[in-house]
Coordinates of C-alpha atoms and ligand atoms in Angstrom, one line a residue:
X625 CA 21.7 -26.8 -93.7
X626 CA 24.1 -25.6 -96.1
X627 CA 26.2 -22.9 -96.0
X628 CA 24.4 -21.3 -98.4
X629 CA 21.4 -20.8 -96.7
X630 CA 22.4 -20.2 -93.4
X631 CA 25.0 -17.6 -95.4
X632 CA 22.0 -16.5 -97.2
X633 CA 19.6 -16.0 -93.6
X634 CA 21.9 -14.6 -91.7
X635 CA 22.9 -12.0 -94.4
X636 CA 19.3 -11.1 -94.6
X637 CA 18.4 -11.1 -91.3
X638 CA 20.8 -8.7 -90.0
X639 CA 20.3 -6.1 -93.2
X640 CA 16.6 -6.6 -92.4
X641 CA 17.5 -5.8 -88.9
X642 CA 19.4 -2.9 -89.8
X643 CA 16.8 -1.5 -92.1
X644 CA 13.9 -2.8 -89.0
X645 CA 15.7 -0.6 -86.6
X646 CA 16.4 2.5 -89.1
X647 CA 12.3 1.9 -89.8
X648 CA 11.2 2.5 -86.1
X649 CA 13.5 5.0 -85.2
X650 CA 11.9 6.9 -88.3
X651 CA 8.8 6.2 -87.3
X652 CA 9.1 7.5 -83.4
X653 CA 11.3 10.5 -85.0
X654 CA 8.2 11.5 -87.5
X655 CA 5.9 10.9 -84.6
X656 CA 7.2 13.2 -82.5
X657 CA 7.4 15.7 -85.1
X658 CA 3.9 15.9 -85.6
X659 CA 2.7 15.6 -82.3
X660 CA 5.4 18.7 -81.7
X661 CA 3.8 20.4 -84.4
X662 CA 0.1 19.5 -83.9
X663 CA 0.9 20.6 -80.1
X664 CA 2.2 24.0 -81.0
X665 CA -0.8 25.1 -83.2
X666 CA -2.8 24.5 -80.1
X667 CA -0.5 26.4 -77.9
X668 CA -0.8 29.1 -81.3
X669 CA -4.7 29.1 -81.1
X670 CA -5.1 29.4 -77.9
X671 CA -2.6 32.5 -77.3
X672 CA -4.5 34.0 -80.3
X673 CA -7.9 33.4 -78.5
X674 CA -7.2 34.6 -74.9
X675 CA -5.7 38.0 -77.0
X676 CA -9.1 38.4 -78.4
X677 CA -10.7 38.0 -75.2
X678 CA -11.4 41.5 -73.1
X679 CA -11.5 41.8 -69.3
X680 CA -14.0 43.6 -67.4
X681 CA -13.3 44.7 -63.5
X682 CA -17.0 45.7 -61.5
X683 CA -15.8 46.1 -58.0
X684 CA -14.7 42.7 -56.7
X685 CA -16.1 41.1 -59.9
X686 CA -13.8 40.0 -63.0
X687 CA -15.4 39.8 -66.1
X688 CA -13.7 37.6 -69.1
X689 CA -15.8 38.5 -72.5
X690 CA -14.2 36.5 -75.4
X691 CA -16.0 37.7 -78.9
X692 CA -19.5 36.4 -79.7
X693 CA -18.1 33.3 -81.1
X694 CA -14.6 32.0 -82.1
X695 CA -15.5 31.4 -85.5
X696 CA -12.7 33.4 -86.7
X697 CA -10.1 30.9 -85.2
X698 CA -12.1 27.5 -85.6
X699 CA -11.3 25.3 -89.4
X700 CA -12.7 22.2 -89.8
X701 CA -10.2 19.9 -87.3
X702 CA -9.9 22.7 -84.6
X703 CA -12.3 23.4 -81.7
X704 CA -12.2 25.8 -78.7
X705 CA -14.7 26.6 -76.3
X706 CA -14.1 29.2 -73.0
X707 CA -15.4 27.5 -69.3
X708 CA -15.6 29.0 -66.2
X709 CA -14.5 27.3 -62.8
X710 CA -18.1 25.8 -62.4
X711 CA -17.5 23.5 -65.8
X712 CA -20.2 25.8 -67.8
X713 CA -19.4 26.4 -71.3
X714 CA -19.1 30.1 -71.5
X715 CA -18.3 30.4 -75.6
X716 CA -17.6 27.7 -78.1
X717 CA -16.8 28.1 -81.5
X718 CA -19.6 27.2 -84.1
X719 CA -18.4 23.8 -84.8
X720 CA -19.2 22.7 -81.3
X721 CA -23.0 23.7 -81.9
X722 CA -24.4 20.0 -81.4
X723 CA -21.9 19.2 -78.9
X724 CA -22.4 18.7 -75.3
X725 CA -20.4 19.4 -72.2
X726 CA -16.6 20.6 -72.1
X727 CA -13.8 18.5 -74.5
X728 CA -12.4 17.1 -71.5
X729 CA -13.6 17.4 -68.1
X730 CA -10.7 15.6 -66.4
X731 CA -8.6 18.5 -67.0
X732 CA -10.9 21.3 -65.0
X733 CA -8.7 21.2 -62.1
X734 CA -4.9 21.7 -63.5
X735 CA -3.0 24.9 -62.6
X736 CA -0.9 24.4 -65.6
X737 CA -1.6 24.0 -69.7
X738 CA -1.9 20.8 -70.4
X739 CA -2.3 18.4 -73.1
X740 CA -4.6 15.1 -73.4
X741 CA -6.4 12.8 -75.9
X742 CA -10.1 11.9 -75.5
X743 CA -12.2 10.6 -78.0
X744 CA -15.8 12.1 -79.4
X745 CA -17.8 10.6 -81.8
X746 CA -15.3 7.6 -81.9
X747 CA -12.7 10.6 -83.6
X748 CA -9.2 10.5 -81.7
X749 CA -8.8 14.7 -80.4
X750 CA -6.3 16.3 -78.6
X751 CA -7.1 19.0 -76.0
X752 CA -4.9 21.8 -75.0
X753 CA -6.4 23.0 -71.5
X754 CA -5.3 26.4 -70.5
X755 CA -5.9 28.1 -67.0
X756 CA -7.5 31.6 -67.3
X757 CA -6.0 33.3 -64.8
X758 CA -6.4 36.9 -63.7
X759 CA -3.7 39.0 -61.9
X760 CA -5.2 41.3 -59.3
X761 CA -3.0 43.6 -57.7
X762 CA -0.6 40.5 -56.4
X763 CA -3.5 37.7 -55.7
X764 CA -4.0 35.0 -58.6
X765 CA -7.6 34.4 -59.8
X766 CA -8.3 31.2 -61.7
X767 CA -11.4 32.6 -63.8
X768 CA -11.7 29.1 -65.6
X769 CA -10.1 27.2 -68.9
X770 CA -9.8 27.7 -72.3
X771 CA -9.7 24.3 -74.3
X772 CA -8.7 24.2 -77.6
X773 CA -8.8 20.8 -79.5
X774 CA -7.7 19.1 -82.7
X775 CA -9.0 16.3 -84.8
X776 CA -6.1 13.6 -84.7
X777 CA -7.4 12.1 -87.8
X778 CA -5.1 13.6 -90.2
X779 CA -2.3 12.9 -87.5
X780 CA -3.0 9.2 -87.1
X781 CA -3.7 9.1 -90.7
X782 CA -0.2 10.1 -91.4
X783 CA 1.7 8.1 -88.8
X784 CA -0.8 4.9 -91.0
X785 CA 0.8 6.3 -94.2
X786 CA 4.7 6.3 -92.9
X787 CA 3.8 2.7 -91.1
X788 CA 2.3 1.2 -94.1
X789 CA 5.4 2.5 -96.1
X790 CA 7.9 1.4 -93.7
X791 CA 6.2 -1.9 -93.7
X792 CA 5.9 -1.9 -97.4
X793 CA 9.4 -1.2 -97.9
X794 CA 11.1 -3.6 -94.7
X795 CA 9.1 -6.3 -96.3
X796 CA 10.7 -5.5 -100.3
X797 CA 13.4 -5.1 -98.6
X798 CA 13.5 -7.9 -97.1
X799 CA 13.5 -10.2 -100.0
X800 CA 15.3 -7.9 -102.1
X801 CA 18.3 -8.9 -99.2
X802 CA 16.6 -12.6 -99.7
X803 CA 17.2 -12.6 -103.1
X804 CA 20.5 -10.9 -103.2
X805 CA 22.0 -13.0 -100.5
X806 CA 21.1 -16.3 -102.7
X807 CA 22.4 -14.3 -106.1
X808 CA 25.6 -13.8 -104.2
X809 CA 26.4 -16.9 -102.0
X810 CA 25.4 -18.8 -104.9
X811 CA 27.9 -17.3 -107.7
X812 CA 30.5 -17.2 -104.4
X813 CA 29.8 -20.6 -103.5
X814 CA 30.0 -21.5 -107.0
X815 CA 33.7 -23.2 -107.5
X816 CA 33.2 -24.9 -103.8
X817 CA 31.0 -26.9 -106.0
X818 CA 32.6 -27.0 -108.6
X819 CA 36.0 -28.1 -106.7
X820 CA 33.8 -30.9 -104.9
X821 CA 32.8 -32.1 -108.5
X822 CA 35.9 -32.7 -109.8
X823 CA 37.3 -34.1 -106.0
X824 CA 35.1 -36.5 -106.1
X825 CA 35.4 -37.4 -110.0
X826 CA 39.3 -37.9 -109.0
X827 CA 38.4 -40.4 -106.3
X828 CA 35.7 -42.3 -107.9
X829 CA 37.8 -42.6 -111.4
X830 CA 41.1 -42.9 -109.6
X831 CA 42.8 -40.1 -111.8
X832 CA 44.9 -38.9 -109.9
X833 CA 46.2 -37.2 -113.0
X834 CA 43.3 -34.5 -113.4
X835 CA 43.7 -30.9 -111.5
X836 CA 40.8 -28.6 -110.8
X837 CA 40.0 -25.6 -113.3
X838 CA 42.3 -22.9 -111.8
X839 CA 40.8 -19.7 -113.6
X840 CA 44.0 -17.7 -111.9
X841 CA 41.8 -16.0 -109.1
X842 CA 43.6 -15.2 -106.2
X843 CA 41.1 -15.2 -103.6
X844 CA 40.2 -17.6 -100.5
X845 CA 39.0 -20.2 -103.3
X846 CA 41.7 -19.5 -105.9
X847 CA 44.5 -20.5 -102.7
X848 CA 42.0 -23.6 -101.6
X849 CA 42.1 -24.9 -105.6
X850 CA 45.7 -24.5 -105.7
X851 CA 46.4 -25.6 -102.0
X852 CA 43.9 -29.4 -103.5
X853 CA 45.8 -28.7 -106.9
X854 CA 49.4 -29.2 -105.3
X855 CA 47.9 -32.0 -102.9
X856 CA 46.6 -33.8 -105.8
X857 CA 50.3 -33.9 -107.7
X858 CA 52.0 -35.0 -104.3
X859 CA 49.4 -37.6 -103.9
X860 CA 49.7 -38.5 -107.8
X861 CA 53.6 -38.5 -107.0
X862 CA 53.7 -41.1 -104.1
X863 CA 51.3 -43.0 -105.6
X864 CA 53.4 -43.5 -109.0
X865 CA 56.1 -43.8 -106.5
X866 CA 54.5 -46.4 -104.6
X867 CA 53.7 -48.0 -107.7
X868 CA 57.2 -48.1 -108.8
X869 CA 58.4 -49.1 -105.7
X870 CA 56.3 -52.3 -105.6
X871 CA 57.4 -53.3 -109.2
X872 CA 60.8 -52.9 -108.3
X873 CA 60.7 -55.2 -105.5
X874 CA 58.8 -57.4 -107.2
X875 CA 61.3 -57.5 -110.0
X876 CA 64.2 -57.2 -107.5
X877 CA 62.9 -60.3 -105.5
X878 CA 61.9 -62.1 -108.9
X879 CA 65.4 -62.5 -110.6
X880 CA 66.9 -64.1 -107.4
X881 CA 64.1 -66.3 -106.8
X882 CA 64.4 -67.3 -110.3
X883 CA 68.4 -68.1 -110.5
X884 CA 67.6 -69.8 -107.0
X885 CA 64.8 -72.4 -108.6
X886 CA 66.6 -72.6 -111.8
X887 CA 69.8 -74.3 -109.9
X888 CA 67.9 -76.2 -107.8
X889 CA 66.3 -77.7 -110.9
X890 CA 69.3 -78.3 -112.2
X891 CA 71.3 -80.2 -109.8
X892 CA 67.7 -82.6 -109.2
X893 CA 67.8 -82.8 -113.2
X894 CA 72.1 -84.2 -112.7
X895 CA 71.0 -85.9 -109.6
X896 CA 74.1 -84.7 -107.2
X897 CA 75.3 -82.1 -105.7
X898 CA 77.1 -79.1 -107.5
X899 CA 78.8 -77.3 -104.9
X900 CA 79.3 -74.1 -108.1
X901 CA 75.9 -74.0 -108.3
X902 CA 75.4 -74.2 -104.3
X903 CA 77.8 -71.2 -104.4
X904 CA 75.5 -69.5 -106.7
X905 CA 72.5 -70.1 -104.6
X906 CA 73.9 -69.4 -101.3
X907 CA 75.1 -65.7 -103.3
X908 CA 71.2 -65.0 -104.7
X909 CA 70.0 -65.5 -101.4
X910 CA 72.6 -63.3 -99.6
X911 CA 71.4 -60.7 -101.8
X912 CA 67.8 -61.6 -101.0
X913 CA 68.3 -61.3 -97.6
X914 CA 70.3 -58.1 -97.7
X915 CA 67.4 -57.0 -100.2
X916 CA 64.8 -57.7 -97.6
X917 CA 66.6 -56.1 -94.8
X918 CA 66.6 -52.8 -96.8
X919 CA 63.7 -52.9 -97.7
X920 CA 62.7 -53.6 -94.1
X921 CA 64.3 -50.8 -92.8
X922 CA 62.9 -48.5 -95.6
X923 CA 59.5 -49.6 -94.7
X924 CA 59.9 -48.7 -91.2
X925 CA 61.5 -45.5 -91.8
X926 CA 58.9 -44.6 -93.9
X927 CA 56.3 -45.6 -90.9
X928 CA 58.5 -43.3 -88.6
X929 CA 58.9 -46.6 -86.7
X930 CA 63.0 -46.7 -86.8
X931 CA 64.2 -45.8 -83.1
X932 CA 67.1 -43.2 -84.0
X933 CA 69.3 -42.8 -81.0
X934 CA 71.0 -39.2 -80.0
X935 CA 74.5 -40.2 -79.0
X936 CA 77.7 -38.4 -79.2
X937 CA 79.7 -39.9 -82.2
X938 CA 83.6 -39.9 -82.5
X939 CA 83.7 -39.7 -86.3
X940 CA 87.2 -40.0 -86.8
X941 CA 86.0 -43.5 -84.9
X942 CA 83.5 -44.7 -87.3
X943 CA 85.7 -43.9 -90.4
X944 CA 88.6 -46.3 -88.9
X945 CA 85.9 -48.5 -88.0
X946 CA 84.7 -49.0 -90.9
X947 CA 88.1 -48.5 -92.8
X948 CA 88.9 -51.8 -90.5
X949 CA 85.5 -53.2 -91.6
X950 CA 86.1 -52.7 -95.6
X951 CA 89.5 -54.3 -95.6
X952 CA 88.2 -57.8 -97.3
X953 CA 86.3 -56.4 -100.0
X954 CA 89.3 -53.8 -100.9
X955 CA 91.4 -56.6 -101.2
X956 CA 89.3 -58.9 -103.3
X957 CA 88.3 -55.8 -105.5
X958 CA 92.2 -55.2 -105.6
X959 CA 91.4 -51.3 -104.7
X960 CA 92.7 -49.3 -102.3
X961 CA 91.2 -47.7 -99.5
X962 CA 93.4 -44.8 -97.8
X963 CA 92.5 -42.1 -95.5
X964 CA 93.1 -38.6 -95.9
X965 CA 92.9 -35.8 -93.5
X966 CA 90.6 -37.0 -90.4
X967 CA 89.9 -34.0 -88.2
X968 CA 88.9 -35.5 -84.8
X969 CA 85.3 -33.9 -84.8
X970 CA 81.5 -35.5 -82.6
X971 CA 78.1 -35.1 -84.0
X972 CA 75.4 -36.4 -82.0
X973 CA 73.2 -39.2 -83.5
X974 CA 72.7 -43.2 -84.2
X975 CA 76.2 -44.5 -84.3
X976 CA 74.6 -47.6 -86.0
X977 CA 73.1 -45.5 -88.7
X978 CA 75.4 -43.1 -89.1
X979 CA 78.3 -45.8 -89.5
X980 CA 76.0 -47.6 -92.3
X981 CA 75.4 -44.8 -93.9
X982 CA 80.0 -44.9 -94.3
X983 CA 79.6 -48.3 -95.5
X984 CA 77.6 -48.1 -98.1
X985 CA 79.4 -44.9 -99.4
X986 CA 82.8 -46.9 -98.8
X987 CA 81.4 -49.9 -100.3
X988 CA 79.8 -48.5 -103.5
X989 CA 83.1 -46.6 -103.9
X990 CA 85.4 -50.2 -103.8
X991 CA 82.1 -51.7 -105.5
X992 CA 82.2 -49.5 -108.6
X993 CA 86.5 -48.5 -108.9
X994 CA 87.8 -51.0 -110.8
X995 CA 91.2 -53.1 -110.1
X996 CA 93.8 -50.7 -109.3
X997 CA 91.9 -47.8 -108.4
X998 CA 91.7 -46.0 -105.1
X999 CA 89.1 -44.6 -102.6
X1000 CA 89.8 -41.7 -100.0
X1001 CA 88.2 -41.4 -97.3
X1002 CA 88.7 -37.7 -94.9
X1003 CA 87.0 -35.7 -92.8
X1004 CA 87.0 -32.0 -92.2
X1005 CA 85.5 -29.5 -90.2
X1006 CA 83.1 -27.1 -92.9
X1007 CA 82.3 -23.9 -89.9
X1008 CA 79.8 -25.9 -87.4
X1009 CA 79.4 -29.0 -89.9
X1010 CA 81.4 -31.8 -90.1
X1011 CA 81.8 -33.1 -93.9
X1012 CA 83.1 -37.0 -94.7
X1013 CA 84.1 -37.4 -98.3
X1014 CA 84.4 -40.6 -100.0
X1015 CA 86.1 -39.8 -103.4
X1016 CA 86.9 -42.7 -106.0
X1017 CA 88.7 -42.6 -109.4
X1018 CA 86.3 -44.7 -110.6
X1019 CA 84.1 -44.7 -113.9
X1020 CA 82.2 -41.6 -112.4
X1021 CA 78.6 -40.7 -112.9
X1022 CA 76.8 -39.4 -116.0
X1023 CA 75.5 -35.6 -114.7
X1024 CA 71.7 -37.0 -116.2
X1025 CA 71.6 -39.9 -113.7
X1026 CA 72.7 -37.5 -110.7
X1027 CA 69.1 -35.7 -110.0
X1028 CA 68.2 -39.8 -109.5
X1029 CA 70.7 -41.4 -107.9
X1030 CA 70.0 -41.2 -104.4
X1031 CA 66.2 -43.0 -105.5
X1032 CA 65.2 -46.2 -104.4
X1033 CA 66.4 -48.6 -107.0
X1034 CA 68.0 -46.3 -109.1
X1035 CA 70.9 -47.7 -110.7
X1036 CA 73.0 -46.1 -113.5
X1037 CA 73.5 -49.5 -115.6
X1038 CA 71.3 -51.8 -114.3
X1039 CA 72.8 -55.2 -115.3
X1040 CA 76.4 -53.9 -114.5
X1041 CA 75.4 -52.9 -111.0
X1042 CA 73.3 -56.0 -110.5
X1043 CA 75.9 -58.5 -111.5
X1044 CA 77.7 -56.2 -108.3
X1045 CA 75.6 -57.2 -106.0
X1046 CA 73.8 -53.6 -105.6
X1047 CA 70.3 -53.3 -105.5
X1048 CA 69.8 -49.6 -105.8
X1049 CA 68.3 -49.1 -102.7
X1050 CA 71.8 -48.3 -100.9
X1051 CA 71.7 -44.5 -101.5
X1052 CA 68.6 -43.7 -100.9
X1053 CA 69.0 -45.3 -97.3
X1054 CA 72.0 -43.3 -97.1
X1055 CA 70.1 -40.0 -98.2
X1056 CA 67.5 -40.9 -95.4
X1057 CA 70.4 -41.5 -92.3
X1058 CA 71.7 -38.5 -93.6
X1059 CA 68.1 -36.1 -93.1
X1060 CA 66.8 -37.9 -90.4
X1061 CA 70.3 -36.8 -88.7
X1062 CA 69.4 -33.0 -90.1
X1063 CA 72.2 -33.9 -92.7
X1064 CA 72.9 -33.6 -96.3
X1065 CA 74.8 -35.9 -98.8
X1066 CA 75.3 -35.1 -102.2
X1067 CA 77.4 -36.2 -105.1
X1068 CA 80.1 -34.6 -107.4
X1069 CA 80.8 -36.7 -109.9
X1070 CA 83.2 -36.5 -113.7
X1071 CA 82.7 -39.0 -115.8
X1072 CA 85.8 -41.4 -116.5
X1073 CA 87.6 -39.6 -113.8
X1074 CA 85.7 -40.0 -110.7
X1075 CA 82.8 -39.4 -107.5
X1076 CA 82.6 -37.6 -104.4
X1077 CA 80.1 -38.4 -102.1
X1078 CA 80.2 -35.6 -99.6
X1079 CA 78.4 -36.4 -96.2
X1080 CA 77.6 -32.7 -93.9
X1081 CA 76.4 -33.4 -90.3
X1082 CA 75.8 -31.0 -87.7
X1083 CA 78.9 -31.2 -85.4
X1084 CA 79.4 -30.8 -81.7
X1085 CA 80.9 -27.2 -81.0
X1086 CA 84.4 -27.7 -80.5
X1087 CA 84.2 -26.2 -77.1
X1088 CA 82.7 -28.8 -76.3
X1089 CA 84.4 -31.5 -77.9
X1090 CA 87.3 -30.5 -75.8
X1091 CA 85.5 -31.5 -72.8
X1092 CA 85.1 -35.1 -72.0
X1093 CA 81.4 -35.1 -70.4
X1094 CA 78.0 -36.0 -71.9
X1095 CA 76.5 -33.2 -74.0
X1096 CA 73.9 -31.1 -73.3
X1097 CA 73.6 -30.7 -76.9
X1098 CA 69.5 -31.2 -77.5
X1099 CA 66.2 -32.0 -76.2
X1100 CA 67.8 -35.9 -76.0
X1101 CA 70.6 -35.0 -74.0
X1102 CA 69.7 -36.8 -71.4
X1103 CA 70.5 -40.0 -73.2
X1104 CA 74.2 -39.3 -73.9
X1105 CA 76.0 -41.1 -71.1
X1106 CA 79.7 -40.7 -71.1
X1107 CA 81.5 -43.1 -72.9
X1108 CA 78.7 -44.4 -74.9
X1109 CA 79.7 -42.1 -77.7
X1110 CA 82.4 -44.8 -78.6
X1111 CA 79.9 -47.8 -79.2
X1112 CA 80.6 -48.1 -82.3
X1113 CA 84.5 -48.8 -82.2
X1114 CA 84.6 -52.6 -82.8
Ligands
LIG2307 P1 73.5 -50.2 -105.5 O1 73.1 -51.2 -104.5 O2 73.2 -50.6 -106.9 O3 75.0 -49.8 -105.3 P2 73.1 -47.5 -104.6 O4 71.8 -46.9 -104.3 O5 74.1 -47.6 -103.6 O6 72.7 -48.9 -105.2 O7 73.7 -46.8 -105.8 C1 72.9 -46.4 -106.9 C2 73.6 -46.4 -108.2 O8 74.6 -45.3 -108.1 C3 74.5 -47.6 -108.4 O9 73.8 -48.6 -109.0 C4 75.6 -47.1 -109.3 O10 75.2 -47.1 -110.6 C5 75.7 -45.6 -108.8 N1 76.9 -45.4 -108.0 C6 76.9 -45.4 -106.6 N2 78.1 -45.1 -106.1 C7 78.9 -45.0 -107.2 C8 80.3 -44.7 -107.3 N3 81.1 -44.5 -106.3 N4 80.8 -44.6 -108.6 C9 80.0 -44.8 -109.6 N5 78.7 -45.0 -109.6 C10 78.1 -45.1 -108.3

């Protein structure tokens, strides 16, 4: 059942409810207003008869003499008639000429007025039996009963008239609600659809580029477009992204493949062995490899499948580490590699990680300063943040290829960088060591004159830096076992 209708029933069912309840409590209210009403004209009538009536005392004997008839209080719907204790009629008014017997017998005995329906002539009447009693000297004498009666006709007629309205009305009413329910859910109910539509023209034309009509509402359905709106462009986003990514590769794995074949070709073409072009072979697939690894270790940090440990780190470690570890390349680049101010500071993450994430800053620095130039390499405590610069003087970085440079594959001259041996994916696994650590890394770069990579980590309160045990530091503390924090010094 759609929403729709079961919107549409259950708003109907509970106005009709409303209006159902409203109906019957009119309907008791008016009945007892009449009966009220009908009841006191009786009382009325009979008051106004027993004044009429005279009273005769002969010794021991009471007399009650009403007037010859009652005609003067009978109309057309109202009856009376005088009866003594024996249940003889002792005066009726004219109406009840053809009628036999008292209006209701089963009331002769009561010591106090009372009311009761009987029927006569299949006509609905209501009798209003009153005691006659005489006072003498301080005995009671019941004498008889005075009954006066009504026609309920006009009564029930009425009560059939308010009915038949109420009925009348609860039933317009009813699908009035019906129809207004459907007028409303529908035009409400309208842009669900109308959203679905275009959701499902998206998936089945794979257009990712097309947004729902936002008509600038700002309701429940106005949030829900823009809420599908904004995941549509995220989806649209990774999926140009993904895109992007897989022609990379395949471009990135393409070029060495291709220098790997053509060589081969080549020394089967001389027929011996070229040990220059088994140089060049055993460099494309160095890269490959390297290529592959990334790329291996993007795809599983994208899964969330990467183990990062929580260990304490000895930065000023890792730097000479990998200060130690760069020495080769500085030398064959002919650049220089010197450390500035290294304030002895501990974060707490992968000491793996966080050391490749120096290396490739480090490296890219050497990679990209040419002969002569000079990296530095320091460390300083920023508040409760430890910040690592890597700062080259280098050919710097064009401030349009900044925003960019920290995507996968992004290189700033693509042939230059190639013929490096980079593969543009090194800062954007940097950027992710850096986040998945709660880190940033950004990049301040002149051109002609120079970067800074600038690395800020969350460090270890220097409290407790000063002391030598584990840290209870996070959730992982547990992990950090005392002297594990130097596993990275080689
Ligand atoms: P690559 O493997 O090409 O070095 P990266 O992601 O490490 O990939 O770097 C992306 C691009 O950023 C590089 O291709 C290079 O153009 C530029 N770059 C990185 N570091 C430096 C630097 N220190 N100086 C100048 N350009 C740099």
């Amino acid at each position: 059942m759609s929403i729709r209708v079961r919107f549409t029933i259950f708003y109907t069912l509970i106005l009709t409810g409303f209006f159902l309840c409203f109906g019957v409590f009119s309907y008791i209210i008016a009945r007892a207003t009449l009966l009220t009403g009908l009841d006191a004209t009786l009382e009325n009538t009979a008051e106004q008869v027993i004044a009429s009536a005279e009273v005769f005392n002969q010794g021991d004997i009471t007399l009650l003499r009403f007037p010859e008839d009652m005609d003067v209080f009978q109309t057309a719907t109202l009856f009376m008639m005088a009866i003594n204790e024996q249940g003889e009629v002792l005066a009726h008014s004219s109406n009840l000429e053809d009628f036999d017997g008292v209006l209701d017998a089963s009331t002769l005995t009561t010591a106090e007025p009372t009311f009761s329906d009987v029927s006569h002539f299949n006509q609905p009447i209501r009798v209003y039996t009153y005691p006659l009693v005489l006072q003498n000297s301080d005995t009671q004498i019941r004498i008889g009963y005075l009954q006066v009666a009504q026609l309920l006709d006009s009564y029930y007629e009425a009560l059939y008239q308010l009915g038949l309205v109420l009925g009348l009305t609860g039933g317009i009413v009813f699908f009035f609600f019906l129809f207004l329910g459907m007028i409303t859910t529908r035009s409400l109910l309208r842009p669900l659809g109308e959203i679905t539509a275009v959701a499902l023209q998206i998936s089945r034309a794979d257009d990712l580029g097309r947004r729902l009509p936002d008509d600038g509402r700002r309701d429940e359905i106005g949030h829900l477009t823009l809420a599908l709106n904004q995941t549509f462009e995220r989806l649209e986003k990774l999926f140009r992204n993904q895109q992007r990514f897989l022609a990379d590769v395949s471009h990135e794995l393409r070029t060495p493949l291709t220098t790997v074949r053509g060589n081969i070709d080549l020394m089967r073409r001389m027929g011996e062995y070229d040990p220059e072009l088994l140089d060049i072979i055993q460099d494309e697939l160095q890269r490959m490899t390297r290529l592959v690894g990334d790329l291996l270790l993007l795809a599983r940090a994208d899964g969330g499948s990467l183990p990062i440990s929580r260990l304490a780190i000895d930065l000023e470690t890792t730097i000479l580490d990998v200060y130690r570890q760069v020495q080769p390349l500085q030398t064959e680049k002919n650049v220089q590699v010197r450390l500035g101010q290294l304030t002895p500071m501990r974060i707490i993450g992968d000491p793996d990680r966080i050391k490749q994430l120096l290396l490739i800053l480090v490296d890219n620095a050497i990679k990209y300063t040419p002969a002569g130039g000079e990296v530095l390499v320091s460390l300083a405590r920023v508040g409760n943040t430890a910040v690592v610069s890597v700062t080259d003087n280098g050919p710097g970085i064009d401030v349009q290829h900044i925003p960019f440079i920290f995507d996968r594959f992004y290189r700033v001259d693509k042939s230059r960088t190639r013929a490096q041996g980079g593969s543009g994916l090194g800062l954007s696994i940097a950027k992710w060591i850096a986040d998945v650590h709660g880190g940033s890394i950004r990049v301040e770069s002149k051109l002609r004159e120079g970067s800074t990579f600038i690395v800020t980590l969350l460090a270890v309160p220097q409290a407790m830096t000063s002391e030598a045990s584990p840290y209870d530091y996070d959730d992982d503390a547990e992990d950090l076992v005392e002297g594990e924090n130097t596993a990275v010094v080689g």
